[in-house]
Coordinates of C-alpha atoms and ligand atoms in Angstrom, one line a residue:
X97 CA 0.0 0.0 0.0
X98 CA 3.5 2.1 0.5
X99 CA 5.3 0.3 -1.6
X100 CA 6.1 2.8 -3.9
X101 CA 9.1 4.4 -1.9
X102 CA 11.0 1.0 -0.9
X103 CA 13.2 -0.8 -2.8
X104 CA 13.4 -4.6 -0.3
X105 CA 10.4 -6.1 2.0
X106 CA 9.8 -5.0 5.8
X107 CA 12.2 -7.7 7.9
X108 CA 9.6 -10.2 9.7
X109 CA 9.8 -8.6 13.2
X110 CA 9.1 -5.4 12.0
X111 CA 6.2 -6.6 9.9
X112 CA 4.8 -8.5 13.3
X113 CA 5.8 -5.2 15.7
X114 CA 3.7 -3.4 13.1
X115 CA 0.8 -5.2 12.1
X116 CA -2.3 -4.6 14.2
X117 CA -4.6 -7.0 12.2
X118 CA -4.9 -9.7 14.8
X119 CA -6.6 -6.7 17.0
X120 CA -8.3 -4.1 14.8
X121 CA -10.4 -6.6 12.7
X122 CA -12.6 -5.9 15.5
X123 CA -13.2 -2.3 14.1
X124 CA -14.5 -3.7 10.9
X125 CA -18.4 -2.8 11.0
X126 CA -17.2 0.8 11.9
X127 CA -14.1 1.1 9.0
X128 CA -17.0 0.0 6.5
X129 CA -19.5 2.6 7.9
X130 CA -17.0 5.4 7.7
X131 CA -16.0 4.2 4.2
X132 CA -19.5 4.2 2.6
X133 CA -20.3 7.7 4.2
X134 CA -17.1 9.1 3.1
X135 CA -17.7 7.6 -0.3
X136 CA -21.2 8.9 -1.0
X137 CA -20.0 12.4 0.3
X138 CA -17.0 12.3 -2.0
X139 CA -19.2 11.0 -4.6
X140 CA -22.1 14.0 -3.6
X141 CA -19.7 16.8 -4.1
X142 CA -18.1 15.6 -7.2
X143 CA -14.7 14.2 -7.2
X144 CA -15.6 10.6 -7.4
X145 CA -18.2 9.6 -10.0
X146 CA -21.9 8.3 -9.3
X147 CA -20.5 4.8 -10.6
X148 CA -17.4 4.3 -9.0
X149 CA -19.4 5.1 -5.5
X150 CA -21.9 2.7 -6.6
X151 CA -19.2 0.0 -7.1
X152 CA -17.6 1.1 -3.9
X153 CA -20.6 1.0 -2.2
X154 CA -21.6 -2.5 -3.4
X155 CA -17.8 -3.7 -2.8
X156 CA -17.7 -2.8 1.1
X157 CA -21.5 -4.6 1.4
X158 CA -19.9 -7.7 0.0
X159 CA -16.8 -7.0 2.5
X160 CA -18.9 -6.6 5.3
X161 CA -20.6 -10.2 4.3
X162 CA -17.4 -11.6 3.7
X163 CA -16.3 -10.6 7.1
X164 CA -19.5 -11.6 9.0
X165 CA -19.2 -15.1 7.4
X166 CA -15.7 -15.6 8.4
X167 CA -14.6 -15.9 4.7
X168 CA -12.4 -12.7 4.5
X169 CA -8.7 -13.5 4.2
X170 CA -7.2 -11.2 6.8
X171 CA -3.6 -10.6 5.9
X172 CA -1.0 -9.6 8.5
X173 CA 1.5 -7.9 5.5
X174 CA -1.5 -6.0 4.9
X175 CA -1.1 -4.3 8.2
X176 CA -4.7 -3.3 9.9
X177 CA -7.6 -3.1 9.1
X178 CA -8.0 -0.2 7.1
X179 CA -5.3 -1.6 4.0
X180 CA -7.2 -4.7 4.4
X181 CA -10.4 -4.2 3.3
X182 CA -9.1 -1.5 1.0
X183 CA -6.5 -3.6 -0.7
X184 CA -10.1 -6.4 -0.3
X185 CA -12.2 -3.6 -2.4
X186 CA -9.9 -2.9 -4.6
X187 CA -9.6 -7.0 -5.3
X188 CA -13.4 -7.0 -6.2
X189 CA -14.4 -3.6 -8.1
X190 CA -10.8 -2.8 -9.5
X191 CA -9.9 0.8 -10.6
X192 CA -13.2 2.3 -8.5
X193 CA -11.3 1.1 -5.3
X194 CA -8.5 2.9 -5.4
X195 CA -10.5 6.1 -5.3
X196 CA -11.9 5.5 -2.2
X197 CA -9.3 6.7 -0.2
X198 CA -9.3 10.2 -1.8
X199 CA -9.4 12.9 0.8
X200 CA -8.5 11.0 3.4
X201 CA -5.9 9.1 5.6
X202 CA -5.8 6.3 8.0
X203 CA -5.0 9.0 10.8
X204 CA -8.2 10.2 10.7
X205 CA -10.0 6.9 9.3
X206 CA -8.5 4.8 12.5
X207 CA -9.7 8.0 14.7
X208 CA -13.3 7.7 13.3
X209 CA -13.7 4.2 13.2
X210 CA -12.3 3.8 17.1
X211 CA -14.8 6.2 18.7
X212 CA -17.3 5.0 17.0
X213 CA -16.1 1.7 18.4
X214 CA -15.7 3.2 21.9
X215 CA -19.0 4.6 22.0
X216 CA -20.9 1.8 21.2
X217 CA -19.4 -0.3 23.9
X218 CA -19.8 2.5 25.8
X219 CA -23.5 2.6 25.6
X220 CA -23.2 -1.2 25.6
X221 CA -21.4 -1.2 29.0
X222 CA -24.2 1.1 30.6
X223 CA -26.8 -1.1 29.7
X224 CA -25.2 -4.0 30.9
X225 CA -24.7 -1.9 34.8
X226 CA -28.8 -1.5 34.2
X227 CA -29.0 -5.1 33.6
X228 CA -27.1 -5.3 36.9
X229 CA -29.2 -2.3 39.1
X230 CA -32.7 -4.4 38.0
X231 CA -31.2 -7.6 39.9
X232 CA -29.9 -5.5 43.0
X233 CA -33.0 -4.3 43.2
X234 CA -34.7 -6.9 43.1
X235 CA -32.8 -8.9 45.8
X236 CA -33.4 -5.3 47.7
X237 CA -37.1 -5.6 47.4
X238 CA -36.8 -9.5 48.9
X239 CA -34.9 -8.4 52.0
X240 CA -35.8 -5.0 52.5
X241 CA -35.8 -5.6 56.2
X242 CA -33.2 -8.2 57.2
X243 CA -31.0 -7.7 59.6
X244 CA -27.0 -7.8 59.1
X245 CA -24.2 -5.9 60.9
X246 CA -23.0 -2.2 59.2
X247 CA -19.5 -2.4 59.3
X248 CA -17.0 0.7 59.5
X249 CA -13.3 -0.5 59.5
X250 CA -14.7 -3.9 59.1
X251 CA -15.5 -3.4 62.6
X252 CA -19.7 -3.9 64.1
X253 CA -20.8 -0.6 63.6
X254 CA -24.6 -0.5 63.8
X255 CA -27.2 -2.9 62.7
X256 CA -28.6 -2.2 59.0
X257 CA -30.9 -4.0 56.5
X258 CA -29.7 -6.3 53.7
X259 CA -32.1 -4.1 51.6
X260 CA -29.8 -0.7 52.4
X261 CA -26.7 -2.5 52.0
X262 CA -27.7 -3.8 48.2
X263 CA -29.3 -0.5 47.4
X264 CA -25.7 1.0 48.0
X265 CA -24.4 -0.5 45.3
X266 CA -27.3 0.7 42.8
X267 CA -26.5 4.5 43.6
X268 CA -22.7 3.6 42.8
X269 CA -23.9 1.9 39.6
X270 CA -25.9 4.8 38.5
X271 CA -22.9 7.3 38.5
X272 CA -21.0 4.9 36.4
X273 CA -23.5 4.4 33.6
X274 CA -24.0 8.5 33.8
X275 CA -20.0 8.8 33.8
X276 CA -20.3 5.8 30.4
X277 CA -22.8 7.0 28.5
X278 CA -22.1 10.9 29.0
X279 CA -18.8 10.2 27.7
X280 CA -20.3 8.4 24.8
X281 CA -22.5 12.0 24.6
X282 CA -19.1 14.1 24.4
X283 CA -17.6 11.4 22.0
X284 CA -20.2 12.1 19.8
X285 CA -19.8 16.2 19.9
X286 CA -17.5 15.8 16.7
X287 CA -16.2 13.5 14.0
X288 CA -12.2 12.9 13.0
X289 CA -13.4 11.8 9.7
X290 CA -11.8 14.9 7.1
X291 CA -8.9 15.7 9.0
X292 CA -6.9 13.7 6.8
X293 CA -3.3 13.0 7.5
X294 CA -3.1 16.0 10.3
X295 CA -3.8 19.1 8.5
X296 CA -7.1 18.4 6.4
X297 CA -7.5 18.5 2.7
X298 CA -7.4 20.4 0.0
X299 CA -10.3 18.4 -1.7
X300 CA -13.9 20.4 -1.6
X301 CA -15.0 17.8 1.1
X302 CA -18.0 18.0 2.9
X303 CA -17.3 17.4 6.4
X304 CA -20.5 17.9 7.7
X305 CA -22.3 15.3 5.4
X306 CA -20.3 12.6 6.8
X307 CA -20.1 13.9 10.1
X308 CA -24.0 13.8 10.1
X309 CA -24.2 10.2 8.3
X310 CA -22.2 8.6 11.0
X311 CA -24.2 10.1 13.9
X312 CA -21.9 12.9 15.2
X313 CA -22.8 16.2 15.9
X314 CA -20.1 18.4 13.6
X315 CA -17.3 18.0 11.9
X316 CA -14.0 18.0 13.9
X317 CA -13.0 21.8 14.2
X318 CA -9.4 21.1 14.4
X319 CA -7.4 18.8 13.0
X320 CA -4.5 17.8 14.3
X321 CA -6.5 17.4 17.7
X322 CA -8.8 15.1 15.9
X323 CA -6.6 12.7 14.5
X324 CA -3.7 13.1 17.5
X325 CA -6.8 12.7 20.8
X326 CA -7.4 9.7 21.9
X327 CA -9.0 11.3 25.2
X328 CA -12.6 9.8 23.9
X329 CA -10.8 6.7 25.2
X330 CA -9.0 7.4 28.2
X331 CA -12.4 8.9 29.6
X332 CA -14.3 5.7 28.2
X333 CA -11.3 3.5 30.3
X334 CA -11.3 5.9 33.4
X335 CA -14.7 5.1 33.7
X336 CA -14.9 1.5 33.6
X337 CA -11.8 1.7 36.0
X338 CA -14.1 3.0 38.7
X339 CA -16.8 1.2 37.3
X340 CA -15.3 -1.9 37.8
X341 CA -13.7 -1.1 41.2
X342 CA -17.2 -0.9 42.4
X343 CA -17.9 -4.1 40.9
X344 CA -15.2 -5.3 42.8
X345 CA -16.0 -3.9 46.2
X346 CA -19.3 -5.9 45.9
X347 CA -17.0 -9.2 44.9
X348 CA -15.1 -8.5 48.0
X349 CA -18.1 -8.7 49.9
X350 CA -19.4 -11.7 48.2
X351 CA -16.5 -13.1 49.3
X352 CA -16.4 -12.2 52.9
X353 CA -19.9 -13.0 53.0
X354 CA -19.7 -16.4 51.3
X355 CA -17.1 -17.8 53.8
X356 CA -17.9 -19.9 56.8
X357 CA -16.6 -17.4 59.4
X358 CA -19.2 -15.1 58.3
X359 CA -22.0 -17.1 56.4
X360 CA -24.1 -14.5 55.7
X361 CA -25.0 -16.1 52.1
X362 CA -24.1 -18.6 49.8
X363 CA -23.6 -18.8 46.0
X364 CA -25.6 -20.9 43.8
X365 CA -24.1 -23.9 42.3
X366 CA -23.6 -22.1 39.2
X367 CA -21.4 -19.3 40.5
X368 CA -19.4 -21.9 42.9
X369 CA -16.4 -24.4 41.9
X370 CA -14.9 -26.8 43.9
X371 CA -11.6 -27.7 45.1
X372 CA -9.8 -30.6 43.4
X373 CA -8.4 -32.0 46.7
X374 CA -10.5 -30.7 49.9
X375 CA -14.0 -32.3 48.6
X376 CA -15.9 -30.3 51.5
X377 CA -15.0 -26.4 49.7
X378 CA -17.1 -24.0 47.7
X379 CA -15.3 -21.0 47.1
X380 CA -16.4 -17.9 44.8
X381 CA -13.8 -18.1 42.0
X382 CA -15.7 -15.4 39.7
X383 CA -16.0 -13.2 42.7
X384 CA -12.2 -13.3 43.2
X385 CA -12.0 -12.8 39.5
X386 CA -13.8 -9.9 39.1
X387 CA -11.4 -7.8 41.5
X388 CA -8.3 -9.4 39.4
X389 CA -10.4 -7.6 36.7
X390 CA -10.6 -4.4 38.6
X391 CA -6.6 -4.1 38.9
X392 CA -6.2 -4.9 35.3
X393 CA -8.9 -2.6 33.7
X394 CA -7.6 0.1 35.9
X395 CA -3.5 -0.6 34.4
X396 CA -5.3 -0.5 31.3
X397 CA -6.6 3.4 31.9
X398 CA -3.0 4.2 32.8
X399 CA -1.0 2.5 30.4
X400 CA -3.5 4.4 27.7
X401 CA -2.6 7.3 29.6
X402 CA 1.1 6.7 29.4
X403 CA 1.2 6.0 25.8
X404 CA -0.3 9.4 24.6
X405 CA 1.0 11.8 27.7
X406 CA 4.8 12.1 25.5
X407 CA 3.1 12.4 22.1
X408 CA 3.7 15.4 20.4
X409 CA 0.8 16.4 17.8
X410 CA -0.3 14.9 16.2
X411 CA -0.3 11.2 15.0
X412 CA 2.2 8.5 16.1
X413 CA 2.2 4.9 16.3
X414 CA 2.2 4.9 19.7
X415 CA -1.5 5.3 19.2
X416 CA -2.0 1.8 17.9
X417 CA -1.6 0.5 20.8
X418 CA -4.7 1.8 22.5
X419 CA -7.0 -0.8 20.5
X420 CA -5.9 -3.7 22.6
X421 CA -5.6 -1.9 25.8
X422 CA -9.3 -0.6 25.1
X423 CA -11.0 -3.9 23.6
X424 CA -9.2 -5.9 26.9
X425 CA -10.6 -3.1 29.2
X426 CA -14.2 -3.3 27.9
X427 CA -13.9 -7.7 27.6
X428 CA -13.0 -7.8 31.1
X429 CA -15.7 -5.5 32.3
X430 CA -18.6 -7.0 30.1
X431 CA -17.7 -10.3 31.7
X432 CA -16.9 -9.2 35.0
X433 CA -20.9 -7.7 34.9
X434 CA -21.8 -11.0 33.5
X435 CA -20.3 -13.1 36.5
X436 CA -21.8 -10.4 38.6
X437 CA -25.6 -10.2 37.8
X438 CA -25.2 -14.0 38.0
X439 CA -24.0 -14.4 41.3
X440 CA -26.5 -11.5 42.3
X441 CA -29.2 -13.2 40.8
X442 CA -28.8 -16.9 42.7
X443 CA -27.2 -16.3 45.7
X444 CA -29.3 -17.3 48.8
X445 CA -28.3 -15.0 51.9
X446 CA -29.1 -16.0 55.7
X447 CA -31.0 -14.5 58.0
X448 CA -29.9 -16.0 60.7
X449 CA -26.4 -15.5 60.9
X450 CA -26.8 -12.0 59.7
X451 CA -28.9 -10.9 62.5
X452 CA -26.7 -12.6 65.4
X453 CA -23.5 -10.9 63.8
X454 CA -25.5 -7.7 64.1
X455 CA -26.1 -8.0 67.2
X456 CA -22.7 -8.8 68.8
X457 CA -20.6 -6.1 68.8
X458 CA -22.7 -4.0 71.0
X459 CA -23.8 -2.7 67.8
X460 CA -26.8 -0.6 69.3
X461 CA -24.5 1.4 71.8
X462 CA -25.3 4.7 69.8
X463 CA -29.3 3.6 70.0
X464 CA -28.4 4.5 73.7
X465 CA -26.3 7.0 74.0
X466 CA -29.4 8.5 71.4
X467 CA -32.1 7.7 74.0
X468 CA -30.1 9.7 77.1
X469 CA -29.8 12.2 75.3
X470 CA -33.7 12.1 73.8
X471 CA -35.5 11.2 76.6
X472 CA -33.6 12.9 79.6
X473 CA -31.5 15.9 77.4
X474 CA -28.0 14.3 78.2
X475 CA -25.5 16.4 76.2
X476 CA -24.2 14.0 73.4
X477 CA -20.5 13.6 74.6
X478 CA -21.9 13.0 77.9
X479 CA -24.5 10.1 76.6
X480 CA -21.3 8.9 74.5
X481 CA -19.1 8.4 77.9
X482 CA -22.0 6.7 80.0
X483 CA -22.5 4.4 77.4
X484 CA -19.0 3.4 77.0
X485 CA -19.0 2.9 81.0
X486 CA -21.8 0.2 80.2
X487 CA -20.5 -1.6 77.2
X488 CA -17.4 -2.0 79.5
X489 CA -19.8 -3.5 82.2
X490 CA -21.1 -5.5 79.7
X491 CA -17.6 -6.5 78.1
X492 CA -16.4 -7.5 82.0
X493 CA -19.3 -9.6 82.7
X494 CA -19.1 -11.3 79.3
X495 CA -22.4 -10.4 78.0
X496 CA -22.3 -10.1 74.3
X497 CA -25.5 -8.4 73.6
X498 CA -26.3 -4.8 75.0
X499 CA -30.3 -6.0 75.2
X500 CA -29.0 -8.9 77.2
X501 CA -27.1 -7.1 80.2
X502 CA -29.4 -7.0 83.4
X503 CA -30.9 -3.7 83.8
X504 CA -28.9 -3.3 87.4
X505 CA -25.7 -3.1 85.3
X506 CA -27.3 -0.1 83.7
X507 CA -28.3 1.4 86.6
X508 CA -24.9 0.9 88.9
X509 CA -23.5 3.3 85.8
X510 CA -26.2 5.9 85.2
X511 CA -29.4 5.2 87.7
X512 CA -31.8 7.3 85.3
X513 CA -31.8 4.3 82.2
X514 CA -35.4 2.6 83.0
X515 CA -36.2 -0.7 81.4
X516 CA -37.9 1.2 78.4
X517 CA -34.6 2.3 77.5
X518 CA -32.8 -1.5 77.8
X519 CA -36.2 -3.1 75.4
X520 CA -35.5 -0.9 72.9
X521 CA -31.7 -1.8 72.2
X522 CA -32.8 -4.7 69.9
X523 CA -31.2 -4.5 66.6
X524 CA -34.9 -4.4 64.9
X525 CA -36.0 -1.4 66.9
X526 CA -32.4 0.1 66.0
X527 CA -32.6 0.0 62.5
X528 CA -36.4 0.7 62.5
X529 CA -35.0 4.7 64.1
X530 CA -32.8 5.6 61.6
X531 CA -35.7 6.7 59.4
X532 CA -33.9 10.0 57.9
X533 CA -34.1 10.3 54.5
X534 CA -31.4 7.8 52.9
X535 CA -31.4 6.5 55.9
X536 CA -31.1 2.2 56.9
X537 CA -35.0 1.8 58.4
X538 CA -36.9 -0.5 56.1
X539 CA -39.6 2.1 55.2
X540 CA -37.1 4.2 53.7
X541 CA -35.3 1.4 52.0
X542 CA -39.0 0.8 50.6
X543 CA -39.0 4.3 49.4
X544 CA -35.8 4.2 47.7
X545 CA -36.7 0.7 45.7
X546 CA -39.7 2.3 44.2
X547 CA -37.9 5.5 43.5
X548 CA -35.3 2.9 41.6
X549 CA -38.2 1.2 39.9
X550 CA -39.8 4.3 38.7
X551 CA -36.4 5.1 37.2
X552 CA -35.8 1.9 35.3
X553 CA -39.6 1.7 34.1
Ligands
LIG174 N1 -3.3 0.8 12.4 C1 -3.1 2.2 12.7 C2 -3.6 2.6 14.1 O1 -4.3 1.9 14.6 C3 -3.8 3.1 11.7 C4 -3.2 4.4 11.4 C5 -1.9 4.3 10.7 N2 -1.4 5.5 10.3 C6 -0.2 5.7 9.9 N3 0.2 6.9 9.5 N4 0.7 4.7 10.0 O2 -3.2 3.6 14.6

């Protein structure tokens, strides 16, 4: 495609460091899209004829069948993508091919073709974290009010409801498919496609007709930014970084809950695999997985980053590179989601264990610190020191519930707590107060599951 200039072949390494075949076939729907708009707009404003577009046009249909099939010979001395399905069209129509890239240049066809790529999966991606809010929700809705410990440095906090705890997750969710598809939004703001090599072209092009045909808003308006940026990307990979480190704070818990020592829940067969030597373990493999993911989908956002921080403007080869790091980044995540809406879907939690777990820990301590200083105007700090005095007492005598220590051990420390005060130290009536808005009591996580289902009807 080059050949002109060089006398002797490329040596065999520096034909596999170049090639980008194995990779960029990927963008082959989009290369074809771009080259039937750009053909039909060269052919519109005159400088390819009605027939060679037609031939062109009828070429890349056949390509794209070819391709679909499996049939198309992809050839690695043929370097990407782009050369092979022009070299391809060329094959087929003849003369009429070698028009098509009139106008143009690879810099600004590979720029075109990857954010259309990248918005896409972009979209594709925040559907997929809807798919995986519906099933949070839904396991919300079926345990809106049971019991489990809130944790703050991993440590009992204060009892909560499973329901609160899954909603969590949901809200995080929702910021990454905002963050996903608003970068798809300010991908879309303006096409590459008429930059050319780096400084446009001195053909009468019309930019905006195959700006428009491909679904952007405008042309480029500079461009040596639009075939040197590759920022559509590194925002598309930021956000599945945090994306998927959300995904893998919930795999973390699956995981904690999931083991013996906690047994909160259980995964269903289908999300478990054995151990090949101790026949009694279950352990949560894709949950582990899925924060592997995280730390790789995350490298992949900062090598991208790395590659184009030292470019100068506008293109380099560097770029190439940031098809692989990209497709890897949005493979792991779409399976990572996968493995997670299946787990979330099948996995059976315990009511049981949760509520006992909550209630150890003198996790209701605040409940009365809150009631001193309620019911007899105790400053806070004060109620906060008396109550430490009894969890002490209640530590000493080995008494691992707060409702469970004798009202006299109340009293010896603050004479004033009646037995109204002790009854309502039951994690059910503690979660049942924290009624602010957002807040853990099951009416409110009641609230917020409609809110949710409103939103996704
Ligand atoms: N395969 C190249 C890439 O992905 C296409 C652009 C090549 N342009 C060039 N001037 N060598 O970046």
């Amino acid at each position: 495609m080059w050949g002109g200039r060089f006398a002797a072949q490329p040596d065999d390494a520096m034909q596999a460091i170049n090639a980008s075949i194995d990779v960029d076939q990927r963008l082959w729907r989009e290369d074809i899209e771009g080259s039937k708009a750009h053909a039909d707009m060269l052919a519109a404003q005159g400088i390819i004829t009605r027939e060679d577009n037609a031939a062109i046009q009828g070429g890349l249909d056949q390509i794209a069948a070819e391709i679909a099939e499996g049939r198309f010979p992809f050839s690695a001395a043929l370097e990407d993508i782009h050369l092979n399905i022009e070299a391809r069209l060329t094959e087929r129509i003849g003369e009429a091919g070698k028009r098509l890239h009139t106008a143009r240049s690879r810099n600004d066809q590979v720029a075109t073709d990857f954010k259309l790529w990248t918005m896409r999966a972009s979209r594709e991606a925040g559907d997929g974290l809807r798919v995986l809010q519906q099933a949070l929700v839904k396991r919300a809705d079926q345990h809106v009010d049971w019991i489990m410990p809130g944790f703050t440095h991993l440590q009992t906090a204060q009892p909560i409801t499973l329901g609160h705890h899954l909603l969590a997750y949901v809200s995080m969710f929702e910021r990454d498919r905002v963050r996903l598809v608003g970068g798809a939004l300010e991908a879309a703001w303006e096409c590459p496609l008429g930059a050319a090599a780096l400084a446009g072209t001195g053909y009468k092009i019309d930019r905006d007709m195959t700006a428009h045909a491909l679904g952007f808003h405008a042309p480029a308006s500079n461009s040596l930014d639009a075939v040197g940026s590759r920022d559509f990307a590194m925002a598309a990979l930021s956000s599945l970084a945090i994306a998927v480190t959300h995904l893998s704070r919930l795999a973390e818990e699956i995981v904690l809950w999931t083991s013996p020592q906690f047994g909160f829940a259980a995964l269903s067969d289908a999300w478990s695999t054995g151990s090949s030597i101790m026949p009694q373990k279950r352990n949560p493999d894709a949950a582990e997985l899925i924060r592997a993911k995280a730390a790789r989908i995350g490298a992949d956002f900062a090598a991208l980053n790395a590659i184009v921080q030292k470019l100068p403007l506008a293109y380099a080869k560097d770029l190439q590179e940031d098809k692989a790091l990209t497709f890897g980044a949005f493979d792991a995540f779409s399976l990572s989601l996968t493995a997670m809406i299946g787990m979330i879907e099948t996995m059976r939690f315990n009511r049981e264990p949760m509520r006992a777990a909550a209630a150890r820990g003198y996790s209701t301590a605040t409940d009365l610190a809150d009631w001193l200083v309620r019911e007899l105007g105790v400053p806070f700090r004060e109620a906060h020191e008396i109550t430490g005095r009894i969890v002490r007492r209640a530590e000493e005598t080995g008494v691992a519930e707060l409702a469970h220590l004798p009202l006299s051990e109340f009293q010896s420390v603050d004479s004033r707590i009646s037995e109204a005060a002790r009854a309502l130290l039951t994690v059910e009536n503690s979660v049942e107060s924290r009624d602010s808005y957002g807040g853990t009591a099951p009416q409110r996580v009641r609230e917020q599951i409609e809110r949710w289902k409103e939103m996704f009807a």
